Amino acid sequence: MGQGPEEQLLGRAAVAVTTSQMAALLRALRRRHARHRRDRELTYREIASRTGWSTTAVAEYFTGHTLAPTDRLDALVRLLGATSAEQGALATARDRIDEHRRNGRRTVPLSARPALRQLPPPPRHFTGRVEELARLEGLIDGAKAAGVVAIAVIDGAAGVGKTTLAAHWAHRTADLYPDGQLYVDLRGFDPSGRTVTAAHALRSFLSALGVPDSQVPGSEDAAAALYRSALTGRRVSILLDNAYDSAHVRPLLPATATCTVVVTSRNRLTGLVALDGALPITLGPLPHAAAHIVFATRVGDGRAEAEPAATATIVGLCAGLPLALGVAAARAATNPHTPLQALAAELSAARLDALTGDDLRSDTRAVFSWSYQALTVAAARLFRLLGLHPGTPISVAAAASLAAVSVTEAGAALAELVRGNLLSRRGADRYVMHDLLRWYAAELVRDTEPDDAREAATRRLLHHYLHTAHAAACPAEPPLQAPPGVVAGDPGDDASAWFAAEHAALLCAVDIAVADGQDAITWQLAEKLGDYLDRRGHWNDLASIQEAALTAARRLREPLREAGTHRHLARAHLRLGHYGQARTHLSAALELAQRHGDRHAEGRTWLSLALLSEREGRLDVARDQARHALGICVEMEDRPGQARALNAVGWYQALLGEYADALAHCGRSVTLAAEVDDPICQASAWHSLGYSHHRLGDHHQALTCYHQALGRFRQAGDDHLAGLILTDLGDAHSCLGDTVAAERAWREALTLLDNVRHQDAEKVRARLVRRRTP
């Protein structure tokens, strides 16, 4: 009677003496495990996921390149369903194979094969960085296939966890390198300036490799050659920590493909990437979920779960920086009876003062300072001045204005800050600073720059945003005269895209102008932003900045500016459905315009009153108010105003069923709007024409008009009006029986209207529900 699977495996294990034979046993066990489950064999990646090991390590065990350590072999064979007898036999076989390997090496002098265990202790609390670990794992596989040394460069800001990641990975893959691990802290950013030179590191490594000090050459090149020779044939991982630049580590690179090198640096070592084929990995802050785990794990005792709000505040203020999270957690752990809410309050008030440990390496401010002190004078000054910026992405032109330098000089300083990981690049022309670094920069600029210098830099920044916003909002008007040192940016052909990119910065600029008492800039910025915020549906933002502008206009004692701001505020409240507030502001605007004899402003206000009357359902009043506005515009020979008033009159006539008159007025509006180059008025008039044709039953002509309107609104970036046009476009398609085109238009309309939280979104959603209902 033949042997069963267990007896066969026990028999093979009893005579195994090589890693290849052990690998064959593991593969047999994996196949049997798959048969028992009636499924495919577990992949290396699946085994790695279940064990927490690297895929490369798993592959090494199953191919016989590496003998699994005792604890890993036990875990692996249990995972693959080995019986108790098989587990014991495989453990015995593993010890026998290891003994055979040691006996085979005894012909080599012990000094030539020292045990190299120089890594710092493995991180106790490691989480996240899944993508980066996968890239490191892929690096080994790729280098092995190509027969080259695997080199990775991990860069990132101070305290972001570069050494933690490198040490975790090195310990995780230690069994792949049976000849050990070499480690050196090169102290490239040490505050004392006592950097560990490559020559010193070479002597240390050669000593660890068994080379007597008397045989180490005095020349760095000769020592590097001996180091490469000593590593030949060895499987060693090398961690070069805190390098300053590529030249700092290049002499420490091995030449044998059985070695792997990981370099960490605060600088981006592009030389190693370009010339030595290193894999670049830039670490950013931890995502919020991983940051929460780091803090909660270190605090322990369920304290984070007991105070979720305070924990969220602390994690948010640490901004994903592992060093800050560690210091905050240490403060909480060493004060177990202090509520986390107290720590959150202290961190909110004291910021970097609350993130200090008992030595320099756990002092967030000190760690940042080591990177700052390595900067050139120009880059250091710009870094400080960035503490005056609100923290939104900043363009090169804005940075140039802040520092009163040329765009070329600003670009060079920004590039240096990026290389030092004190800034991150965002897109082609924007840069962003980590929140904690911005706090540090704000401290520096407050402590080192005189009051008048800070005030001047802030004014230059405000003027940059004002002048560029003017160019974007009023391209046909002459540019504003920029004060000395201010660089006006180029919004390009797509002004809406520029406003979107600078949205947060512009709102912050209004806040800064208010806080700085810059009333004229406050009012002007709010005016330039008005149309963009309205078209994109940011009506709460529109109301907020116009309230600030109204206060500024009153302080400036400029009643006509005040009247214009009342109209802008009314527009925001109209969009938000606050009709009572809209009427209050329009009444104030009309009274100011009439009192000061500004007929242009009076005409525009009557048009706004007509829109309010429409929203209130008083269409005949709206039509009459629009006619009154048209009369004023004709009297003042205000052709742009006439174009808009003609469309308003026609629109209200269409709503009242007066289609012939509506077509006449809106047709004149289209022509006049084209003559005065007002694409928004053109689009609105085309929409009014389409609506009239649709109600008259001429759906094909309606579609033509709607498409004319839609194209112009899209070009202007007006999402909310484009959504309304698409709704009517879908209705016209539906009337023509083209249900597919109708549904497509309604779906697109719903997306746009939902994005701007428009009240008509529900009506469009109802159309789609009816369309799907049998």
XYZ file of C-alpha atoms in Angstrom, residues 15-598:
584
model
C 16.598 13.786 4.332
C 16.503 17.472 3.321
C 19.903 19.204 3.598
C 19.645 22.198 1.184
C 17.506 25.272 0.857
C 16.361 24.025 -2.558
C 14.982 20.863 -0.943
C 13.214 22.939 1.720
C 11.700 25.123 -1.021
C 10.442 22.001 -2.808
C 8.770 20.850 0.418
C 7.061 24.248 0.806
C 5.815 24.146 -2.770
C 4.422 20.632 -2.251
C 2.691 21.799 0.904
C 1.179 24.767 -0.967
C -0.154 22.491 -3.741
C -1.702 20.104 -1.206
C -3.260 23.056 0.642
C -4.900 24.200 -2.617
C -6.297 20.707 -3.304
C -7.796 20.475 0.151
C -9.483 23.871 -0.318
C -10.491 22.935 -3.895
C -9.081 26.250 -4.990
C -5.999 27.626 -6.702
C -2.694 27.899 -4.914
C -2.144 30.949 -2.706
C -0.060 33.529 -4.539
C 3.085 35.038 -3.065
C 1.209 38.291 -2.657
C -1.647 36.612 -0.783
C 0.784 34.856 1.544
C 2.618 38.151 2.116
C -0.654 39.867 2.939
C -1.631 37.213 5.492
C 1.769 37.116 7.172
C 2.848 40.758 6.961
C 6.101 39.833 5.187
C 7.290 41.236 1.894
C 6.335 39.497 -1.353
C 10.019 39.286 -2.206
C 10.782 37.441 1.038
C 7.998 34.936 0.373
C 9.318 34.373 -3.131
C 12.826 33.776 -1.772
C 11.539 31.049 0.566
C 9.615 29.216 -2.170
C 12.443 29.409 -4.717
C 15.174 28.310 -2.322
C 17.214 31.501 -2.437
C 16.717 32.070 1.299
C 16.107 29.798 4.273
C 13.201 31.122 6.312
C 13.982 31.952 9.966
C 12.543 29.489 12.475
C 9.573 31.646 13.512
C 8.659 32.430 9.931
C 8.899 28.805 8.813
C 6.589 27.772 11.660
C 4.054 30.454 10.707
C 4.274 29.597 7.009
C 3.710 25.853 7.302
C 0.796 26.429 9.707
C -0.754 28.765 7.156
C -0.389 26.025 4.530
C -2.174 23.457 6.703
C 0.745 21.327 7.890
C -0.064 18.739 10.547
C 1.659 18.800 13.930
C 3.982 15.996 12.830
C 4.830 17.818 9.622
C 5.500 21.051 11.492
C 7.990 19.262 13.735
C 9.690 17.479 10.837
C 10.024 20.681 8.818
C 11.427 22.562 11.831
C 14.017 19.798 12.301
C 14.861 19.907 8.604
C 15.297 23.664 8.797
C 17.814 23.335 11.657
C 19.683 20.620 9.762
C 19.903 22.775 6.610
C 21.106 25.741 8.603
C 23.790 23.570 10.267
C 24.933 22.288 6.876
C 25.236 25.864 5.623
C 27.298 26.898 8.654
C 29.589 23.888 8.271
C 30.097 24.752 4.631
C 31.312 28.240 5.583
C 33.857 27.197 8.158
C 36.594 27.071 5.551
C 36.290 30.857 5.343
C 37.952 32.884 8.147
C 35.371 34.169 10.620
C 36.739 37.693 10.240
C 35.786 37.669 6.587
C 32.155 36.800 7.314
C 31.261 38.867 10.381
C 27.693 39.146 11.599
C 26.621 42.636 10.534
C 23.675 43.786 12.598
C 24.015 47.565 12.611
C 20.420 48.633 12.017
C 18.757 50.808 14.644
C 15.909 49.061 16.505
C 12.776 48.476 14.429
C 10.061 51.126 14.872
C 7.606 50.063 17.567
C 4.584 51.789 16.039
C 4.649 51.676 12.270
C 1.578 52.155 10.126
C 0.706 53.206 6.602
C 3.242 53.784 3.831
C 1.807 50.809 1.920
C 2.547 52.304 -1.484
C 6.122 53.197 -0.551
C 6.809 49.713 0.828
C 5.454 48.194 -2.368
C 7.789 50.372 -4.432
C 10.774 49.307 -2.340
C 9.781 45.687 -2.797
C 9.464 46.164 -6.531
C 12.901 47.768 -6.575
C 14.542 44.558 -5.343
C 12.762 42.430 -7.924
C 13.647 44.815 -10.730
C 17.292 45.116 -9.717
C 17.655 41.349 -9.402
C 16.227 40.854 -12.884
C 18.570 43.484 -14.312
C 21.599 42.294 -12.358
C 22.293 45.708 -10.810
C 22.533 47.145 -7.318
C 19.148 48.120 -5.900
C 19.299 51.766 -4.712
C 16.432 53.772 -3.260
C 16.436 57.389 -2.090
C 13.768 58.339 0.452
C 13.449 62.113 0.803
C 10.990 64.307 2.626
C 10.587 67.103 5.131
C 12.105 66.979 8.594
C 10.114 64.689 10.882
C 8.099 63.056 8.100
C 9.338 59.535 8.947
C 12.071 58.802 6.406
C 14.319 56.885 8.812
C 11.308 55.092 10.303
C 10.240 53.811 6.884
C 13.776 52.818 5.902
C 14.442 51.006 9.201
C 11.076 49.230 9.096
C 11.708 48.012 5.574
C 15.287 46.952 6.374
C 14.142 44.853 9.353
C 11.235 43.448 7.362
C 13.591 42.187 4.641
C 16.554 41.294 6.881
C 16.289 37.576 6.137
C 16.926 38.320 2.444
C 20.421 39.462 3.419
C 22.037 36.633 5.405
C 25.364 38.491 5.503
C 23.799 41.287 7.497
C 23.023 44.986 7.447
C 25.251 48.057 7.517
C 24.010 51.380 8.902
C 25.419 54.870 9.315
C 23.862 58.183 10.341
C 25.662 60.651 8.073
C 24.275 63.637 10.008
C 23.888 65.708 6.884
C 21.752 68.258 8.743
C 23.262 68.034 12.204
C 23.024 71.404 14.008
C 26.624 71.089 15.172
C 27.830 70.934 11.578
C 29.797 67.759 12.379
C 28.727 65.778 9.335
C 29.959 62.178 9.091
C 32.100 62.191 5.966
C 32.119 59.392 3.417
C 35.743 58.651 4.378
C 34.800 58.188 8.037
C 31.817 55.983 7.109
C 34.066 53.852 4.870
C 36.514 53.204 7.707
C 33.625 52.194 9.967
C 32.123 49.860 7.343
C 35.473 48.261 6.500
C 36.099 47.590 10.169
C 32.686 45.919 10.439
C 33.557 43.833 7.371
C 36.653 42.510 9.127
C 39.341 44.690 7.564
C 41.958 45.697 10.181
C 42.381 49.450 10.631
C 46.020 49.148 9.577
C 44.937 47.890 6.146
C 42.447 50.685 5.426
C 43.945 53.041 2.769
C 44.220 56.733 3.579
C 42.772 57.740 0.194
C 38.976 57.894 0.051
C 38.961 56.462 -3.482
C 41.169 53.554 -2.437
C 39.074 52.907 0.668
C 35.910 52.908 -1.464
C 37.493 50.376 -3.843
C 38.429 48.105 -0.933
C 34.906 48.453 0.465
C 33.391 47.382 -2.845
C 35.768 44.425 -2.971
C 34.897 43.380 0.582
C 31.195 43.314 -0.350
C 31.691 41.172 -3.440
C 29.567 38.048 -3.198
C 27.906 39.150 0.022
C 24.191 39.705 0.454
C 24.051 42.850 2.552
C 21.517 45.652 2.935
C 22.964 49.114 3.568
C 21.070 52.020 5.143
C 22.694 55.423 4.632
C 20.697 57.770 6.844
C 20.520 61.586 6.727
C 22.658 62.221 3.674
C 23.172 65.825 2.628
C 23.638 65.344 -1.123
C 24.519 62.723 -3.747
C 28.269 63.238 -3.393
C 27.936 62.484 0.312
C 26.871 58.874 -0.333
C 28.263 57.925 -3.735
C 31.556 56.482 -2.315
C 29.434 54.218 -0.076
C 27.586 52.516 -2.929
C 28.518 48.840 -3.488
C 29.201 47.320 -6.898
C 27.678 43.885 -6.334
C 24.111 43.192 -7.340
C 23.541 41.091 -4.226
C 23.451 44.260 -2.111
C 20.674 46.799 -1.623
C 21.112 50.442 -0.569
C 18.504 52.763 0.942
C 19.444 56.428 1.380
C 17.420 58.965 3.370
C 17.754 62.721 3.026
C 15.848 65.932 3.548
C 17.084 66.989 0.118
C 16.056 65.496 -3.185
C 19.133 63.614 -4.377
C 18.522 63.936 -8.099
C 22.167 63.078 -8.824
C 21.729 59.540 -7.485
C 18.550 59.178 -9.517
C 20.090 60.495 -12.732
C 23.540 58.910 -12.580
C 23.166 55.854 -10.344
C 19.662 54.695 -11.246
C 18.261 55.211 -7.761
C 14.524 54.893 -7.181
C 13.205 58.229 -5.787
C 10.551 58.043 -3.070
C 9.306 61.336 -1.645
C 7.435 61.031 1.643
C 4.575 63.361 2.390
C 2.535 63.694 5.587
C 0.586 60.651 6.729
C -3.048 60.498 5.613
C -5.487 61.360 8.390
C -6.518 57.745 9.052
C -2.922 56.550 9.435
C -2.043 59.594 11.552
C -4.984 58.804 13.844
C -3.739 55.218 14.270
C -0.218 56.423 15.117
C -1.486 58.783 17.797
C -4.094 56.421 19.250
C -1.650 53.502 19.398
C 1.022 55.502 21.178
C -1.376 57.061 23.677
C -2.937 53.675 24.478
C -5.551 52.723 27.077
C -8.396 53.661 24.759
C -7.937 57.355 25.509
C -8.208 58.411 21.871
C -11.490 56.524 21.490
C -12.796 58.082 24.720
C -12.166 61.624 23.452
C -12.705 61.484 19.684
C -13.179 65.231 19.204
C -9.990 66.134 21.065
C -8.088 63.392 19.235
C -9.295 64.697 15.867
C -8.123 68.197 16.830
C -4.673 66.989 17.909
C -4.197 64.817 14.831
C -5.336 67.672 12.601
C -2.958 70.166 14.195
C -0.055 67.719 13.808
C -0.894 67.776 10.082
C 0.214 64.207 9.416
C 3.812 64.746 10.554
C 4.979 61.609 12.412
C 7.455 63.539 14.571
C 4.724 65.910 15.777
C 2.311 63.025 16.341
C 4.955 61.203 18.361
C 5.727 64.232 20.539
C 2.023 64.946 21.112
C 1.391 61.295 21.987
C 4.358 61.299 24.371
C 2.966 64.347 26.183
C -0.380 62.583 26.522
C 1.161 59.271 27.634
C 3.339 60.912 30.289
C 0.332 62.789 31.646
C -2.224 59.967 31.856
C -4.637 61.899 34.076
C -4.740 65.004 31.892
C -7.667 65.020 29.439
C -6.739 65.031 25.763
C -8.932 68.099 25.416
C -6.409 70.014 27.518
C -3.592 68.911 25.209
C -5.673 69.912 22.171
C -6.252 73.371 23.669
C -2.551 73.766 24.479
C -1.532 72.703 20.980
C -4.057 75.092 19.430
C -2.706 78.002 21.468
C 1.006 77.254 21.730
C 1.550 75.376 18.460
C 5.236 74.528 18.157
C 5.849 75.265 21.855
C 3.610 72.291 22.638
C 5.577 70.007 20.306
C 8.889 69.890 22.135
C 10.577 66.864 23.721
C 13.453 66.533 26.148
C 16.161 66.558 23.468
C 16.772 68.338 20.183
C 15.736 65.391 18.030
C 12.259 65.402 19.574
C 11.907 69.188 19.376
C 9.882 69.944 16.238
C 11.088 73.536 16.021
C 14.749 72.494 16.388
C 14.421 69.772 13.760
C 12.909 72.282 11.314
C 15.702 74.738 12.070
C 18.375 72.325 10.839
C 16.837 72.379 7.364
C 16.316 76.144 7.468
C 19.936 76.811 8.432
C 21.151 74.892 5.383
C 19.422 77.347 2.987
C 21.036 80.125 0.989
C 20.297 83.687 2.086
C 17.697 84.261 -0.663
C 15.839 80.991 -0.053
C 15.888 81.515 3.728
C 14.360 84.998 3.319
C 11.615 83.707 1.045
C 10.925 80.838 3.460
C 10.438 83.355 6.282
C 8.186 85.589 4.196
C 6.016 82.617 3.246
C 4.948 82.712 6.891
C 2.916 85.799 5.916
C 1.063 83.858 3.213
C -2.239 82.236 4.216
C -0.962 78.735 3.458
C -2.852 78.108 0.240
C -0.836 77.105 -2.857
C 1.306 80.054 -3.985
C 2.412 80.876 -7.520
C 5.874 82.002 -8.569
C 4.560 85.500 -9.328
C 2.944 85.764 -5.882
C 6.180 84.630 -4.233
C 8.129 87.177 -6.285
C 5.764 89.929 -5.094
C 6.040 88.782 -1.492
C 9.837 89.039 -1.602
C 10.050 91.976 -4.067
C 12.325 89.999 -6.400
C 12.116 88.978 -10.038
C 10.195 85.916 -11.163
C 13.509 84.260 -12.040
C 14.930 84.874 -8.559
C 11.722 83.690 -6.903
C 11.697 80.553 -9.048
C 15.263 79.711 -8.030
C 14.494 80.182 -4.317
C 11.311 78.103 -4.583
C 13.238 75.330 -6.350
C 15.772 75.298 -3.521
C 12.989 75.045 -0.944
C 11.481 72.132 -2.888
C 14.854 70.365 -3.042
C 15.102 70.763 0.727
C 11.524 69.473 1.171
C 10.468 72.705 2.864
C 7.912 73.177 0.077
C 6.018 70.812 -2.201
C 5.230 71.536 -5.811
C 1.545 71.558 -6.725
C 0.986 71.388 -10.470
C 3.046 73.406 -12.911
C 3.144 76.745 -11.111
C 1.994 76.376 -7.510
C 3.823 75.552 -4.291
C 2.451 74.562 -0.897
C 3.996 74.447 2.586
C 3.207 71.961 5.343
C 1.118 73.577 8.098
C 3.712 73.028 10.833
C 6.474 74.429 8.638
C 4.265 77.456 7.972
C 3.923 77.979 11.732
C 7.705 77.836 11.970
C 8.081 80.299 9.081
C 5.546 82.615 10.728
C 7.612 82.574 13.912
C 10.780 83.353 11.983
C 9.291 86.247 10.036
C 7.819 87.721 13.219
C 11.096 87.408 15.104
C 13.552 88.450 12.370
C 11.777 90.896 10.036
C 10.973 94.488 11.176
C 7.321 95.530 11.360
C 7.579 97.815 8.334
C 9.183 95.048 6.244
C 6.382 92.619 7.112
C 3.721 95.225 6.353
C 5.323 96.071 3.020
C 5.525 92.381 2.038
C 1.858 91.860 2.944
C 0.789 94.880 0.872
C 2.807 93.647 -2.113
C 1.100 90.264 -1.851
C -2.356 91.875 -1.726
C -1.564 94.037 -4.732
C -0.367 90.974 -6.643
C -3.732 89.264 -6.148
C -5.669 92.452 -6.907
C -3.783 93.217 -10.128
C -3.957 89.651 -11.409
C -7.647 89.355 -10.516
C -8.287 92.578 -12.438
C -6.539 91.144 -15.496
C -8.653 87.979 -15.225
C -11.991 89.697 -14.578
C -11.557 92.692 -16.915
C -9.313 91.580 -19.799
C -10.552 94.367 -22.062
C -9.632 97.097 -19.557
C -6.144 98.574 -19.116
C -4.061 96.867 -16.399
C -3.833 98.508 -13.007
C -0.629 100.347 -12.201
C 1.396 98.002 -9.993
C 3.373 99.461 -7.052
C 7.143 98.838 -6.946
C 8.100 95.229 -6.248
C 4.718 93.818 -7.270
C 4.599 91.230 -10.053
C 1.173 90.914 -11.646
C 0.513 87.313 -12.643
C -0.736 86.188 -16.024
C -4.157 84.526 -15.708
C -3.854 83.225 -19.269
C -6.711 82.724 -21.690
C -8.863 80.802 -19.210
C -9.638 83.367 -16.506
C -12.131 81.027 -14.854
C -9.413 78.384 -14.409
C -7.104 80.977 -12.831
C -9.831 82.060 -10.397
C -10.486 78.407 -9.525
C -6.787 77.751 -8.868
C -6.487 80.868 -6.698
C -9.953 80.645 -5.107
C -8.778 79.929 -1.553
C -5.861 82.367 -1.803
C -8.117 85.180 -3.011
C -10.611 84.674 -0.181
C -7.723 84.674 2.286
C -6.383 87.838 0.634
C -9.695 89.557 1.373
C -9.422 88.454 5.015
C -5.826 89.736 5.198
C -6.835 93.059 3.647
C -9.633 93.419 6.212
C -7.300 92.596 9.103
C -4.663 94.986 7.732
C -7.160 97.838 7.336
C -6.685 97.972 3.561
C -10.218 99.123 2.739
C -9.606 100.064 -0.890
C -8.034 96.683 -1.649
C -10.808 94.876 0.261
C -13.490 96.521 -1.858
C -11.646 96.077 -5.156
C -10.816 92.414 -4.549
C -14.437 91.692 -3.654
C -15.603 93.427 -6.833
C -13.190 91.455 -9.065
C -14.235 88.186 -7.468
C -17.983 88.788 -7.738
C -18.757 87.371 -11.175
C -16.534 84.295 -10.734
C -18.068 83.344 -7.393
C -21.573 83.836 -8.787
C -20.943 81.751 -11.911
C -19.431 78.877 -9.945
C -22.200 78.876 -7.336
C -20.019 79.985 -4.406
C -22.788 82.221 -3.088
C -21.944 81.999 0.598
C -18.382 83.096 -0.224
C -19.839 85.875 -2.374
C -22.014 87.106 0.503
C -19.124 86.927 2.975
C -16.643 88.999 0.976
C -19.293 91.524 -0.045
C -20.159 92.104 3.619
C -16.487 92.921 4.158
C -16.529 95.148 1.070
C -19.621 96.993 2.324
C -17.897 97.834 5.612
C -14.821 98.986 3.685
C -16.867 101.165 1.295
C -18.609 102.863 4.210
C -15.270 103.598 5.879
C -13.970 104.982 2.586
C -17.050 107.272 2.469
C -17.669 106.360 -1.160
C -21.445 106.003 -1.552
C -21.364 104.757 -5.142
C -18.991 101.958 -4.182
C -21.366 101.252 -1.340
C -24.304 101.091 -3.775
C -22.439 98.613 -5.993
C -21.648 96.427 -3.014
C -25.302 96.418 -1.972
C -26.146 95.101 -5.454
C -23.513 92.347 -5.181
C -24.854 91.370 -1.760
C -28.386 91.316 -3.127
C -27.247 89.008 -5.936
C -25.756 86.568 -3.394
C -28.908 86.591 -1.261
C -31.089 86.131 -4.343
C -29.126 83.004 -5.295
C -29.418 81.719 -1.741
C -33.164 82.346 -1.623
C -32.938 85.118 0.986
C -35.381 87.447 -0.759
C -36.022 89.736 2.207
C -32.319 90.466 2.613
C -31.957 90.940 -1.130
C -34.738 93.543 -1.111
C -33.104 95.398 1.800
C -29.807 95.694 -0.069
C -31.428 96.642 -3.380
C -33.496 99.337 -1.701
C -30.309 100.748 -0.162
C -28.518 100.590 -3.526
C -31.379 102.373 -5.314
C -31.586 105.108 -2.671
C -27.823 105.769 -2.877
C -27.827 105.825 -6.681
C -30.770 108.232 -6.848
C -29.451 110.479 -4.083
C -26.112 110.881 -5.828
C -27.534 111.103 -9.339
C -25.828 107.979 -10.740
